[in-house]
JSON list of C-alpha atoms in Angstrom, two decimals:
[
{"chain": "A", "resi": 1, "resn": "UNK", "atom": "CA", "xyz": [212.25, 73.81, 61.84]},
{"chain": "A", "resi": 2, "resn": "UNK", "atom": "CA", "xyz": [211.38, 75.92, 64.87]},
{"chain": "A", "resi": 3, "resn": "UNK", "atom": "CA", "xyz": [209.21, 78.48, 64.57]},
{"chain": "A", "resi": 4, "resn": "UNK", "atom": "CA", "xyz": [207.68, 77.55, 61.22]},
{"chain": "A", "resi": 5, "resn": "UNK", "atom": "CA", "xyz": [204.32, 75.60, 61.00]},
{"chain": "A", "resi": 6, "resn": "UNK", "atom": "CA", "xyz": [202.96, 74.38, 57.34]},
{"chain": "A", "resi": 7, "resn": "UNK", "atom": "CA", "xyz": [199.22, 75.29, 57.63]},
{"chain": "A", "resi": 8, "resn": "UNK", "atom": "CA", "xyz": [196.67, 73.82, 55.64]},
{"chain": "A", "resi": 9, "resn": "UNK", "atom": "CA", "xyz": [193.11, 73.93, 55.66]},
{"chain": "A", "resi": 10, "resn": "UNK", "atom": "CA", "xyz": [189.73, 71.60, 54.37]},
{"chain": "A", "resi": 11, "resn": "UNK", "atom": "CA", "xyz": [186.43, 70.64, 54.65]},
{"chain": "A", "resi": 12, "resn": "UNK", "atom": "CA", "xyz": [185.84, 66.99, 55.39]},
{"chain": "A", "resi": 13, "resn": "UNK", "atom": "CA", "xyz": [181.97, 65.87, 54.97]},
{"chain": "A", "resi": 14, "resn": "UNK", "atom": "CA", "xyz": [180.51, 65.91, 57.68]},
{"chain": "A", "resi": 15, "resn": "UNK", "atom": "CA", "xyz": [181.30, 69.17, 58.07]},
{"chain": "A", "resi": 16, "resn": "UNK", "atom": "CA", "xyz": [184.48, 69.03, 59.97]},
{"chain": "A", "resi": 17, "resn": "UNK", "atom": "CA", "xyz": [186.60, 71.62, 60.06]},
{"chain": "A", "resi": 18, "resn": "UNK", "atom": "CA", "xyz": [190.46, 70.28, 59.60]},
{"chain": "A", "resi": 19, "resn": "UNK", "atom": "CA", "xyz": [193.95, 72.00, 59.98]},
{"chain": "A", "resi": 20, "resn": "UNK", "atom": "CA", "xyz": [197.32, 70.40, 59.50]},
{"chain": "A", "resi": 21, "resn": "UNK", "atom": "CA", "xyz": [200.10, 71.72, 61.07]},
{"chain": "A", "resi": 22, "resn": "UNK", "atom": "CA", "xyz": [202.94, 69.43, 60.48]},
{"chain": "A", "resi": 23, "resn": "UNK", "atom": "CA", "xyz": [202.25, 66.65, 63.55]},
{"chain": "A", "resi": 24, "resn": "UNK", "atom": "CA", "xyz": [198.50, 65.74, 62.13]},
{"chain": "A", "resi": 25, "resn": "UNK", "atom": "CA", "xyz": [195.32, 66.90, 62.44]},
{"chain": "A", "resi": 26, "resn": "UNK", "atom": "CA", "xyz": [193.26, 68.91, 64.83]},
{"chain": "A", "resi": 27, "resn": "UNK", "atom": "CA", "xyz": [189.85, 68.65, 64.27]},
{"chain": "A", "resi": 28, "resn": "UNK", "atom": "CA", "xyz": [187.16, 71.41, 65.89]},
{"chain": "A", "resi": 29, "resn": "UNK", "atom": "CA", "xyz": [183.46, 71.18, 65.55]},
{"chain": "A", "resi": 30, "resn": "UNK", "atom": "CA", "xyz": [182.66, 73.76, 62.31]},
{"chain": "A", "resi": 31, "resn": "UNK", "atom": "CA", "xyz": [179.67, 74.93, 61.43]},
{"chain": "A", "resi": 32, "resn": "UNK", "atom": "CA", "xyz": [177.93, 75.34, 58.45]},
{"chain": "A", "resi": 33, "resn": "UNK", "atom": "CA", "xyz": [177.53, 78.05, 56.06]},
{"chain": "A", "resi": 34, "resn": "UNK", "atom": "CA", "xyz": [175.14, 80.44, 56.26]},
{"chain": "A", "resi": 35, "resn": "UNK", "atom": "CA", "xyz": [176.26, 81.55, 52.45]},
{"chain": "A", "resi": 36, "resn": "UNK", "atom": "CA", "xyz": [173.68, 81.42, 49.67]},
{"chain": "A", "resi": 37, "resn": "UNK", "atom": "CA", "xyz": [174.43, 77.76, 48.51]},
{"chain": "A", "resi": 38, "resn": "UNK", "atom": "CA", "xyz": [172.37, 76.62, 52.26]},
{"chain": "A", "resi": 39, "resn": "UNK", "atom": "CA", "xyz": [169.79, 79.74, 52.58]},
{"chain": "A", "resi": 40, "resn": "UNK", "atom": "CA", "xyz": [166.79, 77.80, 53.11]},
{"chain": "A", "resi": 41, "resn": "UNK", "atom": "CA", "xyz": [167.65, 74.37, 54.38]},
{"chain": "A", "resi": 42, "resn": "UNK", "atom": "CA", "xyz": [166.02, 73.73, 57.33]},
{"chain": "A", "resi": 43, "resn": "UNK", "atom": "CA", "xyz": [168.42, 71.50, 58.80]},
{"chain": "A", "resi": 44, "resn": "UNK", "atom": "CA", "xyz": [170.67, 74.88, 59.31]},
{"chain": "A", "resi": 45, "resn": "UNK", "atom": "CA", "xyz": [167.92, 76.78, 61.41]},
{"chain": "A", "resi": 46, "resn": "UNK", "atom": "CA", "xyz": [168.09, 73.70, 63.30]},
{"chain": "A", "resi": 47, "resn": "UNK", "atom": "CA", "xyz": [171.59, 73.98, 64.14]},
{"chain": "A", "resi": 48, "resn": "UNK", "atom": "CA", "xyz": [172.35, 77.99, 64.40]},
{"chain": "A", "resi": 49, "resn": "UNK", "atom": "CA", "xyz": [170.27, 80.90, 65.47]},
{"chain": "A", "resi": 50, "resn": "UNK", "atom": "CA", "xyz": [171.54, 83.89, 63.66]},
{"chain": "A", "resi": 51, "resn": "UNK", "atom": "CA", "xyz": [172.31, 86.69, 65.81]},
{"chain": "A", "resi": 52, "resn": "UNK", "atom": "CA", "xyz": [173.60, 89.33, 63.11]},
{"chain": "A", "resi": 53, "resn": "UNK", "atom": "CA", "xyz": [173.43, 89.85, 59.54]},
{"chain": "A", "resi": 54, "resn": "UNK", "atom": "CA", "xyz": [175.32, 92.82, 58.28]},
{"chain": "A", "resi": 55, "resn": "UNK", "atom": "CA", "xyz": [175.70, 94.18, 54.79]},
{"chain": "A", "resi": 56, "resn": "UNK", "atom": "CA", "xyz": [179.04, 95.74, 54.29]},
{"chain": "A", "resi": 57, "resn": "UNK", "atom": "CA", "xyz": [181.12, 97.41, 51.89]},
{"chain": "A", "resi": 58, "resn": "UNK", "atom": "CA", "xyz": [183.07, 93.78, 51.75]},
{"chain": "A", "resi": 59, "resn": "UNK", "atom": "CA", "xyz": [180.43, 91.52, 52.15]},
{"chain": "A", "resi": 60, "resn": "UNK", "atom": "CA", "xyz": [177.72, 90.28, 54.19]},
{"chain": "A", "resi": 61, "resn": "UNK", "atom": "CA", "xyz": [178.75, 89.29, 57.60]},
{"chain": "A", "resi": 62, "resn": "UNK", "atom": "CA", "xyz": [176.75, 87.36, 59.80]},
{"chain": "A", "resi": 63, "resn": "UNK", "atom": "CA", "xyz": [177.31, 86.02, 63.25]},
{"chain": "A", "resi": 64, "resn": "UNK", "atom": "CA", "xyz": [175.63, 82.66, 64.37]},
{"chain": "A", "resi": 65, "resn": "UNK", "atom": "CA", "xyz": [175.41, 81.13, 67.59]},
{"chain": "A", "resi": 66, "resn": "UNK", "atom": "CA", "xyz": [174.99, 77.60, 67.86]},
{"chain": "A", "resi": 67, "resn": "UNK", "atom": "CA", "xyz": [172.13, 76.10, 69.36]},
{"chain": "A", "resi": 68, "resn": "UNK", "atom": "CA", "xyz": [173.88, 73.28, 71.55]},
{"chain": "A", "resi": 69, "resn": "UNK", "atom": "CA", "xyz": [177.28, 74.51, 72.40]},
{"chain": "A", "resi": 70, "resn": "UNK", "atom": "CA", "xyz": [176.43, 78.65, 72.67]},
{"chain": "A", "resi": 71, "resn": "UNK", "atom": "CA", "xyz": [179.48, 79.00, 70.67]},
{"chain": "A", "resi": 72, "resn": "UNK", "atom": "CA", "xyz": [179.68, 82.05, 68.55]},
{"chain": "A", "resi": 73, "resn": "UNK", "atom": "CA", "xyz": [180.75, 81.36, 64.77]},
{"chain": "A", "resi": 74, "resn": "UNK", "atom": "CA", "xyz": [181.67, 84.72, 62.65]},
{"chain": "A", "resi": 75, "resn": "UNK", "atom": "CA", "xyz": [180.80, 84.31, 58.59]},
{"chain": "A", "resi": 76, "resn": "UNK", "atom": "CA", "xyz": [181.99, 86.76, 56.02]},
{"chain": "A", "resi": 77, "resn": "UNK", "atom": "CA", "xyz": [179.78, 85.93, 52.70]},
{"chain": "A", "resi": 78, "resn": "UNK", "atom": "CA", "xyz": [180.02, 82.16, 52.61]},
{"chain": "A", "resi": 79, "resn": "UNK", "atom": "CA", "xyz": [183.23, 81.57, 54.75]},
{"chain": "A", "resi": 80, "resn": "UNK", "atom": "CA", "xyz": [184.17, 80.85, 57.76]},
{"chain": "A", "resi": 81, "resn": "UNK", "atom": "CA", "xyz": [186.38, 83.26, 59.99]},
{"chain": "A", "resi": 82, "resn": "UNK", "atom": "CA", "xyz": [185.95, 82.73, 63.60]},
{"chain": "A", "resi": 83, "resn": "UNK", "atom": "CA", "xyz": [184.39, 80.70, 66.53]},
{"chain": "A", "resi": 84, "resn": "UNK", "atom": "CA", "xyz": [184.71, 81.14, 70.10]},
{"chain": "A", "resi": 85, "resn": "UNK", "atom": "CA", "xyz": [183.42, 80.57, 73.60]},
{"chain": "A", "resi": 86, "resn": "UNK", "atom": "CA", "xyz": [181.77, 83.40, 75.58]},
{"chain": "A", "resi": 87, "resn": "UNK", "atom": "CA", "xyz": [185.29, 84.20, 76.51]},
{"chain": "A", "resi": 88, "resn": "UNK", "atom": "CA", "xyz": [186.48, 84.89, 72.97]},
{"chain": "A", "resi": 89, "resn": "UNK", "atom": "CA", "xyz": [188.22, 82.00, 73.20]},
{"chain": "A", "resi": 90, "resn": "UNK", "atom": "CA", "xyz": [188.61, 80.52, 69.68]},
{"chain": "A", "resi": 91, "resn": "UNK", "atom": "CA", "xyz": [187.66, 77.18, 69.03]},
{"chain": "A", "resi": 92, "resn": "UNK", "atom": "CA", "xyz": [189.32, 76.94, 65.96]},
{"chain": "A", "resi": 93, "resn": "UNK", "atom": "CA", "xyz": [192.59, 74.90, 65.69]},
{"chain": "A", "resi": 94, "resn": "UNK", "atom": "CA", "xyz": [194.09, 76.89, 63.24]},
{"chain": "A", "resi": 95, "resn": "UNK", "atom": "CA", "xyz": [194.03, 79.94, 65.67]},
{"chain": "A", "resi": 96, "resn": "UNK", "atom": "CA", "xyz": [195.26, 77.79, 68.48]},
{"chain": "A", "resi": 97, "resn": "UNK", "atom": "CA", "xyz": [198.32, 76.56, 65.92]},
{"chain": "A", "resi": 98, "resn": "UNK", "atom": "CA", "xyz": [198.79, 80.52, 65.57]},
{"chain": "A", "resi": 99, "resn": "UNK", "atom": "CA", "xyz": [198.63, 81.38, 69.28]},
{"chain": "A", "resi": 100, "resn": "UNK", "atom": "CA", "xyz": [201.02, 78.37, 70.25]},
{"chain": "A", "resi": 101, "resn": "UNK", "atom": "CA", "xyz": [203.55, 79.75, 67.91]},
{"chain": "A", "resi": 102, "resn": "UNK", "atom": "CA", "xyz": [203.42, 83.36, 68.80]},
{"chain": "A", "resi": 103, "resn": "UNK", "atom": "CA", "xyz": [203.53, 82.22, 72.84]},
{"chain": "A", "resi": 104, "resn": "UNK", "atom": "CA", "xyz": [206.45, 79.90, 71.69]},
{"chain": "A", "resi": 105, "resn": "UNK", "atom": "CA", "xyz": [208.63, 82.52, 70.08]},
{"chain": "A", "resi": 106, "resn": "UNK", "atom": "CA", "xyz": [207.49, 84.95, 73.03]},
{"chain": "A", "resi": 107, "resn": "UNK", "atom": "CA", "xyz": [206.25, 87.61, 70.69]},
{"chain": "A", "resi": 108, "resn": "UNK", "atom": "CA", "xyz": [205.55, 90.66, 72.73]},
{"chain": "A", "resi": 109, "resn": "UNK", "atom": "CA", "xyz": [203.73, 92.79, 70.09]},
{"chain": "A", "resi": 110, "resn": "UNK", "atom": "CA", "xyz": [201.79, 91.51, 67.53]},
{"chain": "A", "resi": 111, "resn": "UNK", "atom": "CA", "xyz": [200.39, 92.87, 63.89]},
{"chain": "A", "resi": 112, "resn": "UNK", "atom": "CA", "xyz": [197.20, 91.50, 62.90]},
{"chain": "A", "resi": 113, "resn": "UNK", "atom": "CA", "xyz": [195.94, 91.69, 59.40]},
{"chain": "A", "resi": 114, "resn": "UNK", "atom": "CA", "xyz": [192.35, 90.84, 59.83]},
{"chain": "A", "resi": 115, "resn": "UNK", "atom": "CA", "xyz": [190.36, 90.60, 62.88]},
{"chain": "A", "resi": 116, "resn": "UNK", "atom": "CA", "xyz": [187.17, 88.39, 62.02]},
{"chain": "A", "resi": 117, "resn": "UNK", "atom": "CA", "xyz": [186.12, 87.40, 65.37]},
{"chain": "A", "resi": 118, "resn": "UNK", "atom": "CA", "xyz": [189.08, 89.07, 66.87]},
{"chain": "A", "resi": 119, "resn": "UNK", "atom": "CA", "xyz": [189.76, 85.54, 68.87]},
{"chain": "A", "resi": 120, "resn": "UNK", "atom": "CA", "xyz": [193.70, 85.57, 68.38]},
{"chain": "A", "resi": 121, "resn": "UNK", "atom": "CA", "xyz": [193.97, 89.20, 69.53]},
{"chain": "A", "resi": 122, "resn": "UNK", "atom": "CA", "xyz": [192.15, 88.31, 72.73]},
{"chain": "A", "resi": 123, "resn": "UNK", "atom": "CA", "xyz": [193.93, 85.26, 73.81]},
{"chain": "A", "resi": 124, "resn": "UNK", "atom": "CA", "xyz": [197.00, 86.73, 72.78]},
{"chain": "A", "resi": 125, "resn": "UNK", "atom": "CA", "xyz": [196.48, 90.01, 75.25]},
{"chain": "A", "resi": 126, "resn": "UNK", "atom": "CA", "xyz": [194.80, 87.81, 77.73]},
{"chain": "A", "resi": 127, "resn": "UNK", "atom": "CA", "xyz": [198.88, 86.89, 78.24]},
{"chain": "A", "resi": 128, "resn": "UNK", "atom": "CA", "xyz": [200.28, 90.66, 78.02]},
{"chain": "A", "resi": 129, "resn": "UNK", "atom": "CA", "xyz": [200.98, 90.52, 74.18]},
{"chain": "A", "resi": 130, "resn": "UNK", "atom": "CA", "xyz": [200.36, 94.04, 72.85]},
{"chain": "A", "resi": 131, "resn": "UNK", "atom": "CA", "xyz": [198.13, 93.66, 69.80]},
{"chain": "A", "resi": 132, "resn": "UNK", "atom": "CA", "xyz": [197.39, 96.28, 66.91]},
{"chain": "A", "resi": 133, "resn": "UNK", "atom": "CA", "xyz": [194.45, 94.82, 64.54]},
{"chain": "A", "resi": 134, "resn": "UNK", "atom": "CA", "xyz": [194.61, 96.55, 61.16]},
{"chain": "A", "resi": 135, "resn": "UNK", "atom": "CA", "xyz": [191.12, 95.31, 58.91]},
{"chain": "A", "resi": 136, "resn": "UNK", "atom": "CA", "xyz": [189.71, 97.16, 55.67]},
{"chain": "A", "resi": 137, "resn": "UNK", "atom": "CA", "xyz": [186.25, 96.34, 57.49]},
{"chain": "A", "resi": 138, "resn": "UNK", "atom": "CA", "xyz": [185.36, 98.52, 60.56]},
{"chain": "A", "resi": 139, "resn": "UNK", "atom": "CA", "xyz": [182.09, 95.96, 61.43]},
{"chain": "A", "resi": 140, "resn": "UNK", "atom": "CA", "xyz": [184.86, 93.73, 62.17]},
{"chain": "A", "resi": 141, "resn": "UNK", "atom": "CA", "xyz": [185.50, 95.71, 64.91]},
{"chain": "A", "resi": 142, "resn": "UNK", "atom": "CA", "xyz": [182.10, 96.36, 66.40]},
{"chain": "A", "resi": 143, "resn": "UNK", "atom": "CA", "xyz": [181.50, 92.72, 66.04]},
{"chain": "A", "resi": 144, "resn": "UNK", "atom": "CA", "xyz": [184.29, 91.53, 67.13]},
{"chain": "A", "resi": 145, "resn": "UNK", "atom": "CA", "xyz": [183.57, 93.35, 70.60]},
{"chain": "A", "resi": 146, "resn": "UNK", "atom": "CA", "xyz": [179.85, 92.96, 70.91]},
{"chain": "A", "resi": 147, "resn": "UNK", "atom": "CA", "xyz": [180.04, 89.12, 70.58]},
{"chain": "A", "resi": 148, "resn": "UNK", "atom": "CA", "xyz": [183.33, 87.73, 70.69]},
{"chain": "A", "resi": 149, "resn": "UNK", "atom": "CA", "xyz": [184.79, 89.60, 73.46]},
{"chain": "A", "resi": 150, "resn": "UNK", "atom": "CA", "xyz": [187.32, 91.63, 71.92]},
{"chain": "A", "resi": 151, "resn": "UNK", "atom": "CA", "xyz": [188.61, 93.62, 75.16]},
{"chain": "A", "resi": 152, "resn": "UNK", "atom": "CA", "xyz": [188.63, 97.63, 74.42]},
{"chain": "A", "resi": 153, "resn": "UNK", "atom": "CA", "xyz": [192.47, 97.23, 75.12]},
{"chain": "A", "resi": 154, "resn": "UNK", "atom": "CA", "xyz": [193.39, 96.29, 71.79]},
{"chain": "A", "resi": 155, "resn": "UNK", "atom": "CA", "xyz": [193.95, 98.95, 69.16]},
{"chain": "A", "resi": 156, "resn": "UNK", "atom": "CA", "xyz": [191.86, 98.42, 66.37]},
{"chain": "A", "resi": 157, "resn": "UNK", "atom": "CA", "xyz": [192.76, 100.57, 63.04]},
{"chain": "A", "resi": 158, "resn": "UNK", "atom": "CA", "xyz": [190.65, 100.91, 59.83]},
{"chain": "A", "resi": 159, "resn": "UNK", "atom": "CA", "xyz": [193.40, 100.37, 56.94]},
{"chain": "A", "resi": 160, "resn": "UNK", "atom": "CA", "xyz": [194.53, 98.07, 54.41]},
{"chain": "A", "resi": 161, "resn": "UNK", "atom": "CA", "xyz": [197.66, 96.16, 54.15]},
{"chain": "A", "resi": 162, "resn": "UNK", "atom": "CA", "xyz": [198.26, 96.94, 51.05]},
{"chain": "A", "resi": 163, "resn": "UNK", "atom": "CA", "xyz": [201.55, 98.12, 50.67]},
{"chain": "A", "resi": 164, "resn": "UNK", "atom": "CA", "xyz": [201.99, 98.05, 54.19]},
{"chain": "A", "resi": 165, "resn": "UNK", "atom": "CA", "xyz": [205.99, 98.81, 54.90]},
{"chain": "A", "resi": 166, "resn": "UNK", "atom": "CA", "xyz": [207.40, 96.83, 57.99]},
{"chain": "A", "resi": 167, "resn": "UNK", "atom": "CA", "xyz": [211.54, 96.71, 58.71]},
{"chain": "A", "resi": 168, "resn": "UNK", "atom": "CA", "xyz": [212.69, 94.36, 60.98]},
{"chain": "A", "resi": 169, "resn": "UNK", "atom": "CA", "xyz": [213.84, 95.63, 64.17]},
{"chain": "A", "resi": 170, "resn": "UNK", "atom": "CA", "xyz": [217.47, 94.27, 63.35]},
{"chain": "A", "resi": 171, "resn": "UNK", "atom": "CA", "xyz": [216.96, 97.01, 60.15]},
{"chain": "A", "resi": 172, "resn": "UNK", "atom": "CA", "xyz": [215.59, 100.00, 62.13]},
{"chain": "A", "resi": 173, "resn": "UNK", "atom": "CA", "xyz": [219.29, 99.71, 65.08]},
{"chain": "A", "resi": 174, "resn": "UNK", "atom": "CA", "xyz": [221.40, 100.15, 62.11]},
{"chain": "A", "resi": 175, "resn": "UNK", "atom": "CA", "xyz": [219.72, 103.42, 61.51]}
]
């Protein structure tokens, strides 16, 4: 049906990063963990150069930048949350699956619940979609704009979506 997309994502040895979105697979380079279960492998300082580690209130955050490509990969504890170009232009699929959608259904202004690398917020206002970023973690933020290129146009808000209230706009005209 339009405007819905069944999302799925997995690991696949080698270390190939894998999201299904109804017509197959889109594969994106992924890079490995730098979570306690690899801490001192060598193979990994072959492969990343860590840039940032951060202890926060929600974790430890670190942002690597590969080696080869120069991308920039965004790791909260042992999971992955973003990549990108030097653009901030997310080389994840399942962000590209997300921006199609949004561009499809010509969403104007967008809610984010979780910024990460803050990749989807910039490709989305790179194409004049207001974008409010609401994250528990304000390191988010300050990452997001010293190395993925999160333009100081986007409103970023401390907060948690925890009982977050949202009406539909159809709900708020009858009012």
């Amino acid at each position: 049906a339009r405007g819905r997309a069944q999302c799925t994502t997995r690991l696949v040895p080698p270390h190939v990063f894998t999201v299904d979105v109804g017509i197959g697979d889109y594969p994106t380079s992924h890079s490995v963990s730098p979570g306690p279960s690899i801490r001192g492998q060598h193979w990994i300082r072959r492969l990343m150069i860590t840039i940032a580690n951060i202890e926060t209130d929600h974790g430890q955050v670190s942002v690597l930048r590969n080696r080869k490509t120069g991308a920039i990969v965004y790791w909260q504890d042992s999971t992955y949350q973003s990549e990108a170009d030097e653009r901030g232009v997310s080389l994840a699929a399942y962000v590209h699956a997300l921006y199609g959608l949004l561009r499809q259904e010509r969403c104007r202004d967008v809610l984010l619940i979780g910024c990460g690398g803050g990749t989807l917020a910039t490709m989305l206002s790179a194409h004049d979609t207001r974008v409010l970023v609401l994250d528990v973690n304000a390191w988010s933020f300050v990452l997001a704009k010293r190395y993925f290129a999160l333009p100081p146009t986007i409103e970023c808000r401390l907060g948690d979506a925890a009982g977050l209230s949202v009406r539909h706009q159809a709900e708020d005209s009858r009012q």
